[in-house]
Short mmCIF file of C-alpha atoms in Angstrom, two decimals:
data_model
loop_
_atom_site.label_atom_id
_atom_site.label_comp_id
_atom_site.label_asym_id
_atom_site.label_seq_id
_atom_site.Cartn_x
_atom_site.Cartn_y
_atom_site.Cartn_z
CA ASP A 262 -74.76 69.30 86.08
CA VAL A 263 -72.08 71.79 85.56
CA LYS A 264 -73.07 75.09 87.87
CA VAL A 265 -72.50 78.67 89.21
CA THR A 266 -73.37 78.96 92.84
CA GLN A 267 -73.62 82.00 94.77
CA SER A 268 -73.88 81.27 98.18
CA SER A 269 -77.06 83.46 99.32
CA ARG A 270 -80.08 83.98 97.49
CA TYR A 271 -81.28 87.17 99.79
CA LEU A 272 -79.52 89.30 101.93
CA VAL A 273 -80.28 92.21 103.81
CA LYS A 274 -77.59 94.49 105.36
CA ARG A 275 -77.12 97.41 107.28
CA THR A 276 -75.42 100.81 106.03
CA GLY A 277 -71.36 100.82 106.82
CA GLU A 278 -71.56 96.97 106.86
CA LYS A 279 -68.70 95.40 105.09
CA VAL A 280 -70.55 92.81 102.93
CA PHE A 281 -69.18 89.49 100.83
CA LEU A 282 -70.91 87.96 98.10
CA GLU A 283 -69.83 84.60 97.38
CA CYS A 284 -69.24 82.67 93.86
CA VAL A 285 -67.87 79.34 93.00
CA GLN A 286 -67.88 77.77 89.77
CA ASP A 287 -67.32 74.35 89.14
CA MET A 288 -66.40 74.00 85.13
CA ASP A 289 -62.87 75.10 85.83
CA HIS A 290 -63.19 78.39 83.91
CA GLU A 291 -60.55 80.86 83.66
CA ASN A 292 -62.73 83.77 83.76
CA MET A 293 -65.23 85.10 86.34
CA PHE A 294 -67.48 88.00 86.04
CA TRP A 295 -69.17 90.06 88.47
CA TYR A 296 -72.65 92.49 87.15
CA ARG A 297 -75.45 94.30 88.96
CA GLN A 298 -78.81 94.17 87.69
CA ASP A 299 -81.08 97.24 88.06
CA PRO A 300 -84.41 97.50 86.51
CA GLY A 301 -84.28 99.64 83.13
CA LEU A 302 -80.61 99.84 83.25
CA GLY A 303 -80.18 96.10 82.77
CA LEU A 304 -76.68 94.48 83.62
CA ARG A 305 -73.58 96.09 84.62
CA LEU A 306 -70.04 94.75 84.81
CA ILE A 307 -68.46 95.46 88.64
CA TYR A 308 -65.40 93.29 87.90
CA PHE A 309 -63.69 90.54 86.10
CA SER A 310 -61.16 87.97 86.54
CA TYR A 311 -59.41 86.21 84.12
CA ASP A 312 -57.35 84.34 86.45
CA VAL A 313 -56.52 83.65 89.93
CA LYS A 314 -55.45 86.87 91.57
CA MET A 315 -55.81 88.60 88.85
CA LYS A 316 -58.70 91.49 88.81
CA GLU A 317 -59.93 94.03 86.16
CA LYS A 318 -62.40 96.91 86.91
CA GLY A 319 -65.72 96.94 84.48
CA ASP A 320 -67.74 99.58 84.19
CA ILE A 321 -68.92 100.70 87.55
CA PRO A 322 -66.52 99.47 90.02
CA GLU A 323 -66.65 102.23 92.50
CA GLY A 324 -67.86 101.14 95.86
CA TYR A 325 -66.62 97.75 95.81
CA SER A 326 -63.33 95.36 95.52
CA VAL A 327 -62.93 91.46 94.80
CA SER A 328 -60.69 88.94 95.45
CA ARG A 329 -60.05 85.54 93.92
CA GLU A 330 -57.53 83.37 95.49
CA LYS A 331 -58.91 80.33 94.26
CA LYS A 332 -59.63 79.55 90.46
CA GLU A 333 -63.27 78.43 91.38
CA ARG A 334 -64.05 80.99 93.80
CA PHE A 335 -64.70 84.77 93.09
CA SER A 336 -65.69 87.22 95.55
CA LEU A 337 -67.65 90.71 95.64
CA ILE A 338 -66.99 92.70 98.28
CA LEU A 339 -68.35 95.97 99.47
CA GLU A 340 -66.49 97.45 101.82
CA SER A 341 -68.99 99.94 103.32
CA ALA A 342 -72.68 99.10 102.01
CA SER A 343 -74.75 101.99 100.78
CA THR A 344 -78.39 101.82 100.23
CA ASN A 345 -77.87 102.64 96.26
CA GLN A 346 -75.99 99.26 96.29
CA THR A 347 -79.23 97.57 96.74
CA SER A 348 -79.69 95.52 93.90
CA MET A 349 -79.41 92.13 92.01
CA TYR A 350 -75.90 90.62 92.13
CA LEU A 351 -75.00 88.23 89.36
CA CYS A 352 -72.15 85.99 88.88
CA ALA A 353 -71.05 84.37 85.98
CA SER A 354 -67.82 82.51 84.52
CA SER A 355 -66.73 81.30 80.87
CA LEU A 356 -63.90 79.89 79.35
CA SER A 357 -60.25 81.46 78.36
CA TRP A 358 -60.50 84.69 75.92
CA GLY A 359 -61.39 83.95 72.49
CA GLY A 360 -62.46 80.55 71.01
CA ASN A 361 -64.59 78.36 73.66
CA SER A 362 -65.10 81.82 75.53
CA ASN A 363 -67.43 83.32 72.79
CA TYR A 364 -69.84 80.44 73.45
CA GLY A 365 -71.06 82.92 76.31
CA TYR A 366 -71.37 82.63 80.21
CA THR A 367 -72.96 80.44 82.57
CA PHE A 368 -74.37 82.56 85.18
CA GLY A 369 -75.32 81.94 89.26
CA SER A 370 -79.06 82.74 89.91
CA GLY A 371 -78.14 85.77 91.96
CA THR A 372 -78.05 87.51 95.03
CA ARG A 373 -80.77 90.40 95.73
CA LEU A 374 -79.51 92.62 98.31
CA THR A 375 -81.10 95.10 100.63
CA VAL A 376 -79.25 97.45 102.48
CA VAL A 377 -81.15 99.37 104.90
CA ALA B 525 -67.19 101.29 73.42
CA GLN B 526 -69.64 99.19 72.85
CA THR B 527 -73.14 99.52 73.26
CA VAL B 528 -76.43 97.86 73.06
CA THR B 529 -79.80 99.18 72.88
CA GLN B 530 -82.94 97.40 73.36
CA SER B 531 -85.47 100.59 73.01
CA GLN B 532 -89.08 98.24 74.03
CA PRO B 533 -89.39 97.93 77.37
CA GLU B 534 -92.27 95.09 77.54
CA MET B 535 -94.66 93.39 75.18
CA SER B 536 -97.19 91.01 75.25
CA VAL B 537 -98.21 88.22 73.00
CA GLN B 538 -100.98 85.87 72.76
CA GLU B 539 -99.94 82.25 73.25
CA ALA B 540 -99.06 80.09 70.35
CA GLU B 541 -98.07 83.08 68.03
CA THR B 542 -94.98 84.73 66.53
CA VAL B 543 -93.04 87.80 68.27
CA THR B 544 -89.93 89.39 67.32
CA LEU B 545 -88.39 91.22 69.89
CA SER B 546 -85.70 94.00 68.40
CA CYS B 547 -81.91 94.97 69.34
CA THR B 548 -79.41 97.38 67.76
CA TYR B 549 -75.68 97.51 68.38
CA ASP B 550 -73.07 100.13 67.79
CA THR B 551 -69.34 98.86 67.32
CA SER B 552 -66.46 99.27 65.27
CA GLU B 553 -65.17 95.84 65.69
CA SER B 554 -65.17 93.30 62.86
CA ASN B 555 -64.64 90.42 65.49
CA TYR B 556 -67.90 89.85 67.66
CA TYR B 557 -70.60 87.78 68.81
CA LEU B 558 -73.91 88.34 69.90
CA PHE B 559 -76.29 86.51 72.09
CA TRP B 560 -80.05 86.61 72.98
CA TYR B 561 -80.38 85.56 77.21
CA LYS B 562 -83.66 85.11 78.99
CA GLN B 563 -84.28 85.40 82.53
CA PRO B 564 -87.36 83.76 83.72
CA PRO B 565 -88.52 84.65 87.22
CA SER B 566 -86.50 81.88 88.75
CA ARG B 567 -83.63 84.56 87.88
CA GLN B 568 -81.22 81.99 86.15
CA MET B 569 -79.69 83.46 82.79
CA ILE B 570 -79.87 80.95 79.86
CA LEU B 571 -78.49 81.45 77.09
CA VAL B 572 -80.99 81.31 74.15
CA ILE B 573 -79.05 81.78 70.92
CA ARG B 574 -75.79 82.94 69.60
CA GLN B 575 -74.77 84.64 66.20
CA GLU B 576 -70.90 84.98 65.16
CA ALA B 577 -70.91 87.91 63.03
CA TYR B 578 -68.60 86.62 60.48
CA LYS B 579 -71.68 84.30 59.35
CA GLN B 580 -74.65 85.51 57.00
CA GLN B 581 -76.71 82.03 57.96
CA ASN B 582 -79.18 83.47 60.52
CA ALA B 583 -78.97 81.25 64.03
CA THR B 584 -82.17 79.10 64.71
CA GLU B 585 -82.35 76.99 67.89
CA ASN B 586 -86.25 75.30 67.27
CA ARG B 587 -88.63 77.64 68.14
CA PHE B 588 -86.60 80.89 68.02
CA SER B 589 -84.63 82.54 65.07
CA VAL B 590 -82.71 85.79 64.61
CA ASN B 591 -82.50 88.06 61.80
CA PHE B 592 -78.85 89.64 61.95
CA GLN B 593 -78.53 92.46 59.60
CA LYS B 594 -75.04 93.58 59.92
CA ALA B 595 -74.57 96.75 57.89
CA ALA B 596 -77.58 97.78 59.99
CA LYS B 597 -75.99 96.66 62.90
CA SER B 598 -79.81 95.00 64.34
CA PHE B 599 -80.15 91.81 66.02
CA SER B 600 -83.77 90.86 66.43
CA LEU B 601 -84.90 87.64 68.17
CA LYS B 602 -88.58 85.90 66.61
CA ILE B 603 -90.04 83.26 69.18
CA SER B 604 -92.14 81.64 66.97
CA ASP B 605 -95.74 79.29 68.79
CA SER B 606 -94.78 81.05 71.74
CA GLN B 607 -95.40 79.44 74.51
CA LEU B 608 -96.51 80.39 78.30
CA GLY B 609 -92.89 79.46 79.46
CA ASP B 610 -91.47 81.88 77.38
CA THR B 611 -92.70 84.60 79.76
CA ALA B 612 -89.47 86.13 81.26
CA MET B 613 -87.07 89.23 80.58
CA TYR B 614 -84.94 88.73 77.18
CA PHE B 615 -81.45 90.50 77.17
CA CYS B 616 -79.57 91.08 73.73
CA ALA B 617 -75.98 91.02 74.72
CA PHE B 618 -72.89 91.73 72.29
CA MET B 619 -69.02 90.10 72.76
CA ASN B 620 -66.00 91.75 71.41
CA GLY B 621 -64.19 88.64 69.74
CA ALA B 622 -60.92 90.32 71.38
CA ASN B 623 -61.48 90.35 75.25
CA SER B 624 -64.62 88.23 75.65
CA LYS B 625 -66.24 90.84 77.78
CA LEU B 626 -70.15 90.89 77.10
CA THR B 627 -72.24 93.81 77.49
CA PHE B 628 -75.82 94.09 77.78
CA GLY B 629 -78.96 95.95 76.95
CA LYS B 630 -81.39 96.76 79.38
CA GLY B 631 -84.14 94.32 78.22
CA ILE B 632 -87.28 93.67 77.50
CA THR B 633 -90.02 91.73 79.61
CA LEU B 634 -92.01 89.49 77.33
CA SER B 635 -95.52 88.27 78.87
CA VAL B 636 -97.12 85.39 77.34
CA ARG B 637 -100.83 85.13 77.36
CA PRO B 638 -103.15 82.15 77.52
#
């Protein structure tokens, strides 16, 4: 069964810590995405990547960075965690632009991050 | 930029009845795709149904169907014969055919009552 795996289901970090959220997909997808999900706000795109070592800012990139050294792995980095980054983080992947990518994304099961 | 609006935050339906979840969107694009995703308490996002904008025929997947009104930019989801397992958050989403980025609505929480 193909899947997107997020390394942690729950995470608690302290303010100011550097936080890494890891995401791995086994579907050989070119595109990978990081969203954050907050009540009443839906899912908002933080960063995405359409190839190894490539990254593009989404709608809310401030306070975040990403790394994609291998095709299957896309990491979200909180350089200095703050309490307003407490949220659910969802990773997703899809095939390359156009064509089959229009069949939507495959999502991980989310990481609920609490920053105290 | 595209926007997706789900104006109802919550709905409730009796088991075995039919419920319709509304969604509107705004875009100047002609090539796009629309989706409904389901997120149960397990948090796993599951694709429910997909509609291509260039197709006039409404998509159907078993008990799930859409009413796609392109001129009105409306994309509602109808769930027939509601089941307890349909209890979840439902998100409407828009994909620009040119760049394949998904834009989501704020979601609606659906509760199915036994």
